[in-house]
Amino acid sequence: MVKKLPPVDVVLVGFGWTGAIMAQELTDEGLNVLALERGVWRDTSTDFSVTNAQDEVRYRWRSELFEELSRNSLTFRNDRSQTALPMRKLGSFLPGTNVGGSGVHWNGLCWRFLPSDFNARSHNEDRYGPLPENMTVQDWGITYDELEPHYDKFEYLCGISGKAGNLNGEIQPGGNPFEGPRSRDYPNPPMEMVYGPTLFADAAANLGYHPFPTPSANMSQAYTNPLGVGLAPCTYCGFCEKFACGNYSKATAQTTILPVLMQKPNFTLRTESMVLRVLKSRDGQHARGVEYVDTNGDVYEQPADIVVLSAYVNHNVHLMLVSDIGEPYDPDTGQGAVGKNYAYQITSGVNLFYDDKVFNPFVGAGALGMIIDDFNGDNFDHTGLGFIGGGFLVQSQTNGRPIETHPTPEGTPRWGAGWKKAVRENYLSSISVGTHGAVMSHRGNYLDLDPTYRDVYGRPMLRMTFDFTDNEHRMSNYLTDRAVEIAKEMNPREMKVNRRTGHYSIVPYQTTHNTGGTIMGSNPRNSVVNKYLQSWDMPNLFVLGAGAFPQNPGYNPTGTVGALAYQAAQAIREQYLRAPGPLVQA
């Protein structure tokens, strides 16, 4: 028996960054908001306090903060000629679970996308001519200028540490000269740099590039955000990436929003509640709520006037597909949009080894580093290169954790006494230069429902079909060559170049930067949601997160995810509630 519950104004599916932002904004508007989270309650003071051991086995290798695949996995294949098989263990990406989601264990790099990223198709075709037929890159239906106030709001919520490079059109020394104009500087100054990033910055500047400090959600100083929530200075402990911060020094939903939101009488959080599908009205034109199951196996119908999908990318797509909302993407015809344009990131790097330098890699933070943006987006001339897109080059010092961190030179044995000797000799005296590149959308990369495998709830699993294309390999090789040039300028004893070659593998960790599948655009023929993340098919359904990206630029996604959530919340507050219906006419 399905138990029907009293209706609410808004139901949120998933309670990480976007769910917390939407809940805070809509409760401020006076709406009664209910958040359904499949995981359990997690908070800094009770679960991640400074007395809690940052156990690398527990958190990194036994995946305490990550999604559990035993109940709801996905299947994967590189292309349609293969049979997709279920993931049994997380590898390439690490979606979070429980309250706070993936934002609990992010590094904290908080970017704004370039103005040209938002009109990637029209910009590149105007400059370089028609794109390849199978490249399904498209414009976002929104501009950087429209999103700038929302970027600003998210950065000040989080207390981002950084240095502006473009203030109202005026280029500022020490910042990123390629960024779009911003209305004011970052709320906090940059983090204090350790040796490795400064060595990289000097070498990059010697070659004529423009190094600047990483925009960081790790606090460079004590900060109180606009909600009145205080954050503490970073202690450079090296436990950001894949770990929760116990020092209140990394911006997460727990450290920026929840202390205020959880006190509100018009907000309710219901944990251990797995949403199975979105419920539709009889005419199929509106969402009327959601159906979810609790840990006892009891199934509930939760009516709501507004439904917001604020889960991770893959789960939002899955809910759209199993709820039969919108037209699924068909790679043969190119018709449909749900599941279309799945994308990722492509990374590579160069390890540098020294005899005369000590870097102390255990002194680090998630977003501590120096970066150049000279080869990101269309910041450089792509004529004759055979690809579009780009990425940033970075020397960051994030951790020196003993299980995960053991760089060794070429020719080192893979195990045994020789390997141990190389680890011991190079641990303190090696660093790396990394590349972090865009992935353009492609006709053959998409998400759909698997015809064979089902999850524990009896629903078809989500199927991921993805591989890097020639565009990504050419672009990544170009970035890697630039990284090698800078590495040589840094004058190491020796180097080891780690290119990204061959097919995409879902096994080794790369990034948790999955995008696409519920893409935004200017019309329902090629997108799932409009510029306000409102479903074209159901005006009272909003779909948040990086699934809205029509392709993946060369940056980390969280800053743009937050900005888009704020824009959607503003549109609901100022437009939708006054006149419920489509905010953009098809």
Coordinates of C-alpha atoms in Angstrom, one line a residue:
M1 CA 0.0 0.0 0.0
V2 CA 1.2 3.5 -0.9
K3 CA 0.6 5.9 1.9
K4 CA -0.4 9.4 0.8
L5 CA 1.1 12.3 2.8
P6 CA -0.2 15.8 3.3
P7 CA 0.9 18.1 0.4
V8 CA 3.8 20.6 0.7
D9 CA 4.6 23.7 -1.4
V10 CA 8.0 22.3 -2.6
V11 CA 9.6 18.9 -2.5
L12 CA 13.3 18.6 -3.1
V13 CA 14.9 15.3 -4.3
G14 CA 18.4 15.2 -2.9
F15 CA 20.0 17.4 -0.3
G16 CA 23.5 18.6 -1.3
W17 CA 24.6 22.0 -2.6
T18 CA 21.7 22.7 -4.9
G19 CA 19.0 21.4 -2.6
A20 CA 20.3 23.5 0.3
I21 CA 20.5 26.6 -1.9
M22 CA 17.0 26.1 -3.2
A23 CA 15.6 25.3 0.3
Q24 CA 17.1 28.4 1.8
E25 CA 15.8 30.7 -0.9
L26 CA 12.3 29.3 -1.1
T27 CA 11.8 29.2 2.7
D28 CA 12.8 32.8 2.7
E29 CA 9.9 33.3 0.3
G30 CA 7.6 31.8 2.9
L31 CA 7.1 28.4 1.2
N32 CA 6.8 25.1 3.0
V33 CA 9.8 23.1 1.8
L34 CA 10.4 19.4 2.2
A35 CA 13.8 17.8 1.3
L36 CA 14.0 14.0 0.7
E37 CA 17.5 12.6 1.1
R38 CA 18.3 8.9 0.5
G39 CA 21.2 9.0 2.9
V40 CA 21.6 9.8 6.6
W41 CA 22.2 13.1 8.5
R42 CA 25.8 14.2 8.6
D43 CA 27.1 17.3 10.2
T44 CA 30.5 18.8 11.0
S45 CA 30.4 18.9 14.7
T46 CA 28.9 15.4 15.1
D47 CA 30.5 13.4 12.3
F48 CA 33.6 15.2 11.1
S49 CA 34.9 17.1 14.1
V50 CA 38.6 17.8 14.6
T51 CA 38.7 14.8 17.1
N52 CA 37.6 12.5 14.3
A53 CA 40.6 10.6 12.7
Q54 CA 41.0 11.4 9.0
D55 CA 41.4 7.7 8.2
E56 CA 42.6 7.2 4.6
V57 CA 41.4 3.6 4.6
R58 CA 38.0 4.4 5.9
Y59 CA 37.2 7.4 3.8
R60 CA 39.2 7.0 0.5
W61 CA 39.4 3.3 0.0
R62 CA 36.3 2.0 1.9
S63 CA 34.3 4.9 0.5
E64 CA 32.5 6.1 3.6
L65 CA 31.4 9.4 2.0
F66 CA 30.6 8.0 -1.4
E67 CA 27.6 6.4 -3.1
E68 CA 26.8 2.8 -2.3
L69 CA 26.4 0.8 -5.5
S70 CA 24.8 -2.3 -3.9
R71 CA 21.4 -0.7 -4.1
N72 CA 21.5 1.6 -7.1
S73 CA 24.4 1.3 -9.6
L74 CA 24.7 2.1 -13.3
T75 CA 26.0 0.2 -16.3
F76 CA 28.8 1.4 -18.6
R77 CA 30.1 0.8 -22.1
N78 CA 32.4 2.9 -24.3
D79 CA 30.2 2.6 -27.4
R80 CA 27.0 0.9 -28.7
S81 CA 28.9 -2.1 -30.1
Q82 CA 29.6 -3.2 -26.5
T83 CA 27.3 -4.7 -23.8
A84 CA 27.1 -2.4 -20.8
L85 CA 28.0 -4.0 -17.5
P86 CA 27.1 -2.7 -14.0
M87 CA 29.7 -0.8 -11.9
R88 CA 30.5 -2.9 -8.8
K89 CA 32.9 -0.4 -7.3
L90 CA 33.3 3.3 -7.8
G91 CA 36.3 4.4 -9.8
S92 CA 36.5 7.2 -12.3
F93 CA 34.1 9.4 -10.3
L94 CA 32.9 9.4 -6.7
P95 CA 29.4 10.8 -6.2
G96 CA 28.7 11.5 -2.5
T97 CA 25.8 10.3 -0.4
N98 CA 24.1 11.4 2.7
V99 CA 23.3 15.1 3.6
G100 CA 25.6 17.5 1.8
G101 CA 26.2 15.1 -1.1
S102 CA 29.4 15.3 -3.1
G103 CA 30.0 18.8 -1.8
V104 CA 31.2 17.3 1.5
H105 CA 34.3 15.8 -0.1
W106 CA 35.1 18.2 -2.9
N107 CA 38.4 19.9 -3.2
G108 CA 37.0 23.4 -3.3
L109 CA 38.0 24.8 -6.7
C110 CA 35.3 27.3 -7.5
W111 CA 35.4 28.6 -11.1
R112 CA 33.3 30.9 -13.3
F113 CA 33.1 29.7 -16.8
L114 CA 34.4 31.9 -19.6
P115 CA 31.8 34.1 -21.5
S116 CA 32.6 32.2 -24.7
D117 CA 31.8 28.8 -22.9
F118 CA 28.1 29.8 -22.8
N119 CA 27.8 30.1 -26.6
A120 CA 30.3 27.4 -27.5
R121 CA 28.7 26.4 -30.8
S122 CA 28.0 29.9 -32.3
H123 CA 31.3 31.3 -31.0
N124 CA 33.5 28.5 -32.4
E125 CA 31.6 28.3 -35.7
D126 CA 31.9 32.1 -36.2
R127 CA 35.7 31.9 -35.6
Y128 CA 36.7 28.5 -37.0
G129 CA 33.8 27.4 -39.3
P130 CA 31.3 24.5 -39.0
L131 CA 31.9 21.9 -36.3
P132 CA 32.1 18.2 -37.1
E133 CA 28.8 16.6 -37.9
N134 CA 28.9 14.3 -34.8
M135 CA 29.8 17.0 -32.4
T136 CA 26.6 18.0 -30.7
V137 CA 27.9 21.1 -28.9
Q138 CA 25.3 23.8 -28.4
D139 CA 24.8 27.2 -26.9
W140 CA 23.4 27.3 -23.3
G141 CA 20.6 29.8 -23.8
I142 CA 22.1 32.0 -21.2
T143 CA 25.0 34.5 -21.1
Y144 CA 27.8 35.1 -18.7
D145 CA 26.5 38.6 -17.9
E146 CA 23.1 37.1 -16.9
L147 CA 24.8 34.6 -14.6
E148 CA 27.4 37.0 -13.1
P149 CA 25.3 38.2 -10.1
H150 CA 24.5 34.6 -9.2
Y151 CA 28.2 33.7 -9.4
D152 CA 28.9 36.6 -7.1
K153 CA 26.2 35.4 -4.6
F154 CA 27.6 31.8 -4.5
E155 CA 31.2 33.0 -4.0
Y156 CA 30.2 35.2 -1.1
L157 CA 28.1 32.5 0.4
C158 CA 31.2 30.2 0.3
G159 CA 33.8 32.8 1.2
I160 CA 35.9 32.0 -1.9
S161 CA 39.6 32.8 -1.5
G162 CA 41.1 34.3 -4.7
K163 CA 42.3 37.3 -6.7
A164 CA 40.1 39.0 -9.3
G165 CA 41.6 39.4 -12.7
N166 CA 38.8 41.4 -14.3
L167 CA 36.9 44.0 -12.2
N168 CA 34.2 45.6 -14.3
G169 CA 36.3 45.3 -17.4
E170 CA 39.6 46.5 -15.9
I171 CA 42.3 43.8 -15.9
Q172 CA 43.9 43.4 -12.5
P173 CA 47.5 42.4 -11.9
G174 CA 47.9 39.0 -10.2
G175 CA 44.5 37.6 -11.2
N176 CA 43.2 35.7 -14.2
P177 CA 43.2 38.2 -17.2
F178 CA 41.0 35.9 -19.2
E179 CA 38.0 35.7 -16.9
G180 CA 34.8 37.5 -17.6
P181 CA 34.2 40.8 -15.8
R182 CA 33.2 40.5 -12.2
S183 CA 31.3 43.1 -10.2
R184 CA 33.6 42.9 -7.2
D185 CA 36.7 41.0 -5.9
Y186 CA 36.6 37.7 -4.1
P187 CA 35.4 37.9 -0.5
N188 CA 38.7 36.5 0.8
P189 CA 42.3 37.0 -0.3
P190 CA 44.2 34.1 -1.9
M191 CA 45.6 31.2 0.2
E192 CA 49.2 31.3 1.4
M193 CA 51.3 29.5 -1.2
V194 CA 53.7 26.7 -0.5
Y195 CA 56.9 26.1 -2.5
G196 CA 55.6 24.0 -5.4
P197 CA 53.0 26.4 -6.8
T198 CA 55.4 29.3 -6.6
L199 CA 58.0 27.4 -8.5
F200 CA 55.4 26.6 -11.2
A201 CA 54.2 30.3 -11.3
D202 CA 57.7 31.6 -11.8
A203 CA 58.4 29.1 -14.6
A204 CA 55.0 29.9 -16.3
A205 CA 55.7 33.7 -16.1
N206 CA 59.2 33.2 -17.6
L207 CA 57.5 31.6 -20.6
G208 CA 55.1 34.6 -21.0
Y209 CA 52.0 33.0 -19.4
H210 CA 49.8 34.5 -16.7
P211 CA 49.8 32.5 -13.4
F212 CA 47.3 33.3 -10.7
P213 CA 46.1 31.6 -7.4
T214 CA 43.4 29.0 -7.5
P215 CA 39.9 30.3 -6.6
S216 CA 39.4 28.3 -3.4
A217 CA 36.6 27.3 -1.1
N218 CA 39.2 26.7 1.5
M219 CA 39.3 29.7 3.8
S220 CA 42.4 31.9 3.7
Q221 CA 41.2 33.7 6.8
A222 CA 38.2 33.6 9.2
Y223 CA 35.0 34.6 7.4
T224 CA 31.4 35.2 8.1
N225 CA 29.1 34.8 5.2
P226 CA 25.9 36.8 4.3
L227 CA 23.8 34.3 6.3
G228 CA 25.8 35.0 9.4
V229 CA 27.5 31.6 9.4
G230 CA 31.2 31.7 10.4
L231 CA 34.0 29.7 8.8
A232 CA 37.5 29.2 10.2
P233 CA 41.0 29.6 8.5
C234 CA 42.3 26.6 6.7
T235 CA 45.0 24.7 8.6
Y236 CA 46.5 23.1 5.4
C237 CA 46.1 19.6 6.8
G238 CA 45.8 17.9 3.4
F239 CA 42.5 16.3 4.0
C240 CA 40.0 18.1 1.6
E241 CA 39.8 15.9 -1.5
K242 CA 37.7 12.8 -0.7
F243 CA 37.4 13.9 2.9
A244 CA 35.1 16.1 5.0
C245 CA 36.6 19.1 6.7
G246 CA 36.3 19.0 10.5
N247 CA 37.7 22.5 11.0
Y248 CA 34.8 24.5 9.4
S249 CA 37.4 25.7 6.8
K250 CA 35.9 24.3 3.6
A251 CA 32.6 25.7 2.2
T252 CA 29.9 23.0 2.1
A253 CA 26.2 23.0 2.6
Q254 CA 26.9 22.0 6.2
T255 CA 29.3 25.0 6.9
T256 CA 27.5 27.7 5.0
I257 CA 23.7 27.1 4.8
L258 CA 22.4 24.4 7.1
P259 CA 23.0 26.1 10.5
V260 CA 20.4 28.7 9.3
L261 CA 18.1 26.5 7.2
M262 CA 17.7 23.8 9.8
Q263 CA 16.2 26.3 12.3
K264 CA 13.4 27.3 10.0
P265 CA 9.9 26.1 10.9
N266 CA 8.9 26.0 7.3
F267 CA 11.7 23.5 6.3
T268 CA 11.6 19.8 6.9
L269 CA 14.4 17.3 6.0
R270 CA 13.4 13.6 5.7
T271 CA 16.5 11.4 5.5
E272 CA 16.7 7.7 4.4
S273 CA 14.1 8.4 1.9
M274 CA 14.8 7.1 -1.6
V275 CA 12.7 8.8 -4.3
L276 CA 11.6 6.2 -6.9
R277 CA 9.8 8.4 -9.5
V278 CA 8.2 11.7 -10.1
L279 CA 4.4 11.5 -10.2
K280 CA 2.5 13.2 -13.0
S281 CA -0.9 14.7 -13.3
R282 CA -3.6 12.8 -15.3
D283 CA -3.0 14.9 -18.4
G284 CA 0.8 14.5 -18.0
Q285 CA 1.4 18.2 -18.1
H286 CA 2.5 18.8 -14.5
A287 CA 4.3 17.0 -11.7
R288 CA 2.1 16.4 -8.8
G289 CA 4.7 15.1 -6.4
V290 CA 7.1 12.1 -5.9
E291 CA 6.9 8.5 -4.7
Y292 CA 9.6 7.4 -2.3
V293 CA 10.5 4.4 -0.1
D294 CA 12.0 4.5 3.4
T295 CA 14.4 2.0 5.1
N296 CA 11.4 -0.1 6.3
G297 CA 10.3 -0.7 2.8
D298 CA 7.2 1.5 3.2
V299 CA 6.3 3.5 0.1
Y300 CA 4.9 7.0 0.3
E301 CA 3.3 9.5 -2.1
Q302 CA 4.4 13.0 -1.3
P303 CA 2.2 15.6 -3.2
A304 CA 3.8 19.0 -3.9
D305 CA 3.0 22.1 -6.0
I306 CA 6.7 22.4 -7.1
V307 CA 9.1 19.5 -7.6
V308 CA 12.8 20.1 -7.7
L309 CA 15.3 17.5 -8.7
S310 CA 18.5 18.4 -6.8
A311 CA 20.2 15.0 -6.7
Y312 CA 23.5 14.1 -8.5
V313 CA 23.6 14.4 -12.3
N314 CA 23.1 10.7 -13.0
H315 CA 20.2 10.4 -10.6
N316 CA 18.4 13.4 -12.0
V317 CA 18.6 11.9 -15.5
H318 CA 17.5 8.5 -14.2
L319 CA 14.5 9.9 -12.5
M320 CA 13.4 11.7 -15.6
L321 CA 13.7 8.5 -17.7
V322 CA 12.0 6.1 -15.2
S323 CA 9.2 8.7 -14.7
D324 CA 8.7 9.0 -18.5
I325 CA 9.2 12.8 -18.5
G326 CA 10.4 14.3 -21.8
E327 CA 11.6 12.4 -24.9
P328 CA 14.6 10.2 -24.4
Y329 CA 17.6 10.9 -26.6
D330 CA 18.0 8.7 -29.7
P331 CA 21.5 8.7 -31.1
D332 CA 20.4 7.3 -34.4
T333 CA 18.0 10.1 -35.2
G334 CA 19.3 12.8 -32.9
Q335 CA 15.8 13.3 -31.6
G336 CA 14.9 13.7 -28.0
A337 CA 17.0 15.4 -25.3
V338 CA 16.7 13.4 -22.0
G339 CA 20.1 11.7 -21.6
K340 CA 21.7 13.7 -24.5
N341 CA 25.2 15.2 -24.3
Y342 CA 26.7 13.3 -21.4
A343 CA 30.2 14.6 -20.9
Y344 CA 33.1 14.5 -18.5
Q345 CA 36.7 15.9 -18.1
I346 CA 40.0 14.8 -19.5
T347 CA 43.1 15.0 -17.4
S348 CA 46.9 14.4 -17.8
G349 CA 50.0 15.4 -15.9
V350 CA 53.8 15.5 -15.6
N351 CA 55.7 14.3 -12.5
L352 CA 58.8 16.2 -11.6
F353 CA 61.6 14.8 -9.5
Y354 CA 64.4 16.8 -7.8
D355 CA 67.5 16.2 -5.7
D356 CA 67.9 19.7 -4.3
K357 CA 64.3 20.7 -3.2
V358 CA 61.9 19.7 -0.4
F359 CA 58.2 20.2 -0.9
N360 CA 56.6 18.6 2.1
P361 CA 53.5 17.4 0.2
F362 CA 51.5 16.6 3.4
V363 CA 51.1 20.4 3.9
G364 CA 48.2 21.0 1.5
A365 CA 44.6 21.9 0.9
G366 CA 42.0 21.0 -1.7
A367 CA 42.4 24.1 -3.8
L368 CA 45.9 25.3 -2.9
G369 CA 47.8 26.0 -6.1
M370 CA 48.8 28.3 -8.9
I371 CA 47.2 28.0 -12.3
I372 CA 47.4 29.4 -15.9
D373 CA 44.4 29.8 -18.0
D374 CA 46.2 30.7 -21.3
F375 CA 45.0 27.5 -22.9
N376 CA 41.5 27.3 -21.6
G377 CA 38.3 27.6 -23.7
D378 CA 39.1 29.9 -26.6
N379 CA 41.7 31.9 -24.9
F380 CA 44.2 30.9 -27.6
D381 CA 44.0 30.5 -31.4
H382 CA 42.8 27.0 -32.3
T383 CA 43.4 27.5 -36.1
G384 CA 44.9 24.4 -37.6
L385 CA 45.0 22.5 -34.3
G386 CA 42.1 20.1 -35.1
F387 CA 40.2 20.6 -31.9
I388 CA 38.1 23.1 -29.9
G389 CA 38.1 23.6 -26.2
G390 CA 40.9 23.7 -23.7
G391 CA 41.8 23.5 -20.1
F392 CA 43.9 24.9 -17.3
L393 CA 47.4 23.9 -16.2
V394 CA 48.0 23.8 -12.5
Q395 CA 50.6 23.0 -9.8
S396 CA 48.5 22.2 -6.7
Q397 CA 49.5 20.7 -3.4
T398 CA 46.4 18.9 -2.1
N399 CA 47.8 16.1 0.0
G400 CA 50.7 13.7 0.8
R401 CA 48.5 10.9 2.1
P402 CA 50.7 7.7 2.3
I403 CA 48.4 5.2 0.5
E404 CA 47.5 7.5 -2.4
T405 CA 50.7 9.5 -2.8
H406 CA 53.8 7.7 -3.9
P407 CA 55.2 9.2 -7.2
T408 CA 58.1 7.3 -8.6
P409 CA 60.4 7.9 -11.7
E410 CA 60.3 6.0 -14.9
G411 CA 61.9 2.5 -14.6
T412 CA 60.9 2.0 -11.0
P413 CA 59.7 -1.5 -10.2
R414 CA 56.0 -1.8 -9.5
W415 CA 56.4 -3.5 -6.2
G416 CA 59.1 -4.8 -3.8
A417 CA 62.2 -3.3 -2.3
G418 CA 63.1 -1.3 -5.3
W419 CA 59.6 0.4 -5.3
K420 CA 59.8 1.1 -1.6
K421 CA 63.2 2.7 -2.0
A422 CA 62.0 4.9 -4.8
V423 CA 59.0 6.0 -2.8
R424 CA 61.1 6.8 0.2
E425 CA 63.7 8.8 -1.8
N426 CA 61.1 10.8 -3.9
Y427 CA 58.2 11.4 -1.5
L428 CA 59.4 14.8 -0.2
S429 CA 61.2 16.0 -3.4
S430 CA 58.6 15.5 -6.2
I431 CA 55.6 17.5 -7.5
S432 CA 53.4 17.4 -10.5
V433 CA 52.0 19.7 -13.1
G434 CA 48.4 18.8 -14.1
T435 CA 46.1 19.5 -16.9
H436 CA 42.3 19.7 -16.6
G437 CA 40.5 19.7 -19.9
A438 CA 37.1 20.2 -21.4
V439 CA 35.0 17.4 -23.1
M440 CA 32.8 18.5 -26.0
S441 CA 29.5 16.7 -26.4
H442 CA 29.3 14.0 -29.1
R443 CA 26.4 12.2 -30.8
G444 CA 27.5 8.8 -29.4
N445 CA 28.0 9.9 -25.7
Y446 CA 24.7 9.7 -23.8
L447 CA 22.7 8.2 -20.9
D448 CA 19.6 5.9 -21.2
L449 CA 18.0 3.0 -19.5
D450 CA 19.7 -0.3 -19.5
P451 CA 17.5 -3.0 -21.1
T452 CA 18.9 -5.8 -18.9
Y453 CA 20.0 -4.8 -15.5
R454 CA 17.7 -3.5 -12.7
D455 CA 18.3 -1.9 -9.3
V456 CA 17.1 -3.2 -6.0
Y457 CA 13.8 -1.3 -6.5
G458 CA 13.1 -3.1 -9.7
R459 CA 13.8 0.0 -11.9
P460 CA 16.0 -0.3 -15.0
M461 CA 19.5 0.9 -14.2
L462 CA 20.9 4.0 -15.9
R463 CA 23.2 3.1 -18.8
M464 CA 26.2 5.3 -19.6
T465 CA 27.7 5.2 -23.1
F466 CA 30.9 7.3 -23.2
D467 CA 34.3 7.6 -24.8
F468 CA 36.9 10.3 -25.5
T469 CA 36.9 11.4 -29.1
D470 CA 39.7 12.7 -31.3
N471 CA 38.8 16.2 -30.2
E472 CA 39.6 15.4 -26.6
H473 CA 42.8 13.4 -27.3
R474 CA 44.2 16.2 -29.6
M475 CA 43.3 18.8 -27.0
S476 CA 44.7 16.9 -24.1
N477 CA 48.0 16.2 -26.0
Y478 CA 48.3 19.9 -26.7
L479 CA 47.8 20.8 -23.0
T480 CA 50.2 18.1 -22.0
D481 CA 52.9 19.5 -24.4
R482 CA 52.4 22.9 -22.7
A483 CA 52.8 21.3 -19.3
V484 CA 56.0 19.6 -20.4
E485 CA 57.4 23.0 -21.5
I486 CA 56.6 24.6 -18.1
A487 CA 58.0 21.5 -16.3
K488 CA 61.3 21.8 -18.2
E489 CA 61.5 25.5 -17.2
M490 CA 61.2 24.3 -13.6
N491 CA 64.5 22.4 -14.1
P492 CA 63.8 19.0 -12.4
R493 CA 66.3 16.2 -12.3
E494 CA 63.9 14.1 -14.4
M495 CA 60.3 14.0 -15.5
K496 CA 57.6 11.4 -16.1
V497 CA 54.9 12.4 -18.6
N498 CA 51.4 10.9 -18.1
R499 CA 49.3 11.4 -21.2
R500 CA 45.6 10.4 -21.4
T501 CA 45.6 7.9 -24.2
G502 CA 43.2 5.2 -25.6
H503 CA 39.6 4.7 -24.6
Y504 CA 38.1 6.2 -21.5
S505 CA 38.3 3.9 -18.5
I506 CA 35.7 4.0 -15.8
V507 CA 38.2 2.2 -13.4
P508 CA 40.9 4.8 -12.2
Y509 CA 39.7 7.9 -10.4
Q510 CA 39.9 11.0 -12.6
T511 CA 37.3 13.6 -11.6
T512 CA 33.7 13.7 -10.1
H513 CA 32.7 16.1 -12.9
N514 CA 29.9 14.3 -14.7
T515 CA 27.7 16.6 -16.8
G516 CA 24.9 16.6 -19.3
G517 CA 21.7 14.5 -19.7
T518 CA 19.3 17.2 -18.6
I519 CA 20.8 19.9 -20.7
M520 CA 19.6 23.5 -20.9
G521 CA 18.9 25.5 -24.0
S522 CA 16.7 28.0 -25.8
N523 CA 14.1 25.6 -27.1
P524 CA 12.6 22.2 -26.3
R525 CA 13.8 20.5 -29.5
N526 CA 17.4 20.3 -28.3
S527 CA 17.2 20.7 -24.5
V528 CA 15.4 19.4 -21.4
V529 CA 15.2 22.6 -19.4
N530 CA 15.2 26.3 -20.2
K531 CA 17.6 29.0 -18.9
Y532 CA 15.9 28.8 -15.4
L533 CA 16.3 25.0 -15.2
Q534 CA 12.6 24.6 -15.7
S535 CA 11.4 21.6 -17.5
W536 CA 10.0 22.3 -21.0
D537 CA 7.4 19.5 -20.4
M538 CA 6.3 20.3 -16.9
P539 CA 6.4 24.0 -15.8
N540 CA 6.4 23.0 -12.1
L541 CA 9.4 20.7 -12.4
F542 CA 12.9 22.2 -12.0
V543 CA 16.1 20.1 -12.6
L544 CA 19.3 21.5 -11.0
G545 CA 22.9 20.6 -11.2
A546 CA 25.7 20.0 -13.8
G547 CA 23.3 17.9 -15.9
A548 CA 22.2 21.2 -17.4
F549 CA 25.6 21.7 -19.0
P550 CA 25.3 21.1 -22.8
Q551 CA 29.0 20.3 -22.9
N552 CA 31.7 20.4 -20.2
P553 CA 34.1 23.4 -20.2
G554 CA 37.7 23.0 -18.9
Y555 CA 36.8 24.0 -15.3
N556 CA 35.5 22.3 -12.2
P557 CA 31.7 22.6 -12.3
T558 CA 30.6 23.6 -8.7
G559 CA 30.7 27.4 -9.1
T560 CA 28.5 27.3 -12.1
V561 CA 26.2 24.7 -10.5
G562 CA 25.7 27.1 -7.5
A563 CA 25.2 30.1 -9.8
L564 CA 22.5 28.3 -11.9
A565 CA 20.7 27.2 -8.7
Y566 CA 20.6 30.8 -7.4
Q567 CA 19.2 31.9 -10.8
A568 CA 16.6 29.2 -10.8
A569 CA 15.6 30.1 -7.2
Q570 CA 15.3 33.8 -8.1
A571 CA 13.1 33.0 -11.1
I572 CA 10.8 30.9 -9.0
R573 CA 10.5 33.7 -6.3
E574 CA 10.1 36.6 -8.7
Q575 CA 8.3 35.2 -11.7
Y576 CA 6.9 31.7 -11.3
L577 CA 5.1 32.2 -8.0
R578 CA 3.4 35.3 -9.4
A579 CA 2.3 33.6 -12.5
P580 CA 2.8 29.8 -12.5
G581 CA 3.6 28.5 -15.9
P582 CA 6.4 28.4 -18.4
L583 CA 9.1 31.1 -17.7
V584 CA 10.3 30.9 -21.3
Q585 CA 7.9 30.4 -24.2
A586 CA 8.8 27.5 -26.5

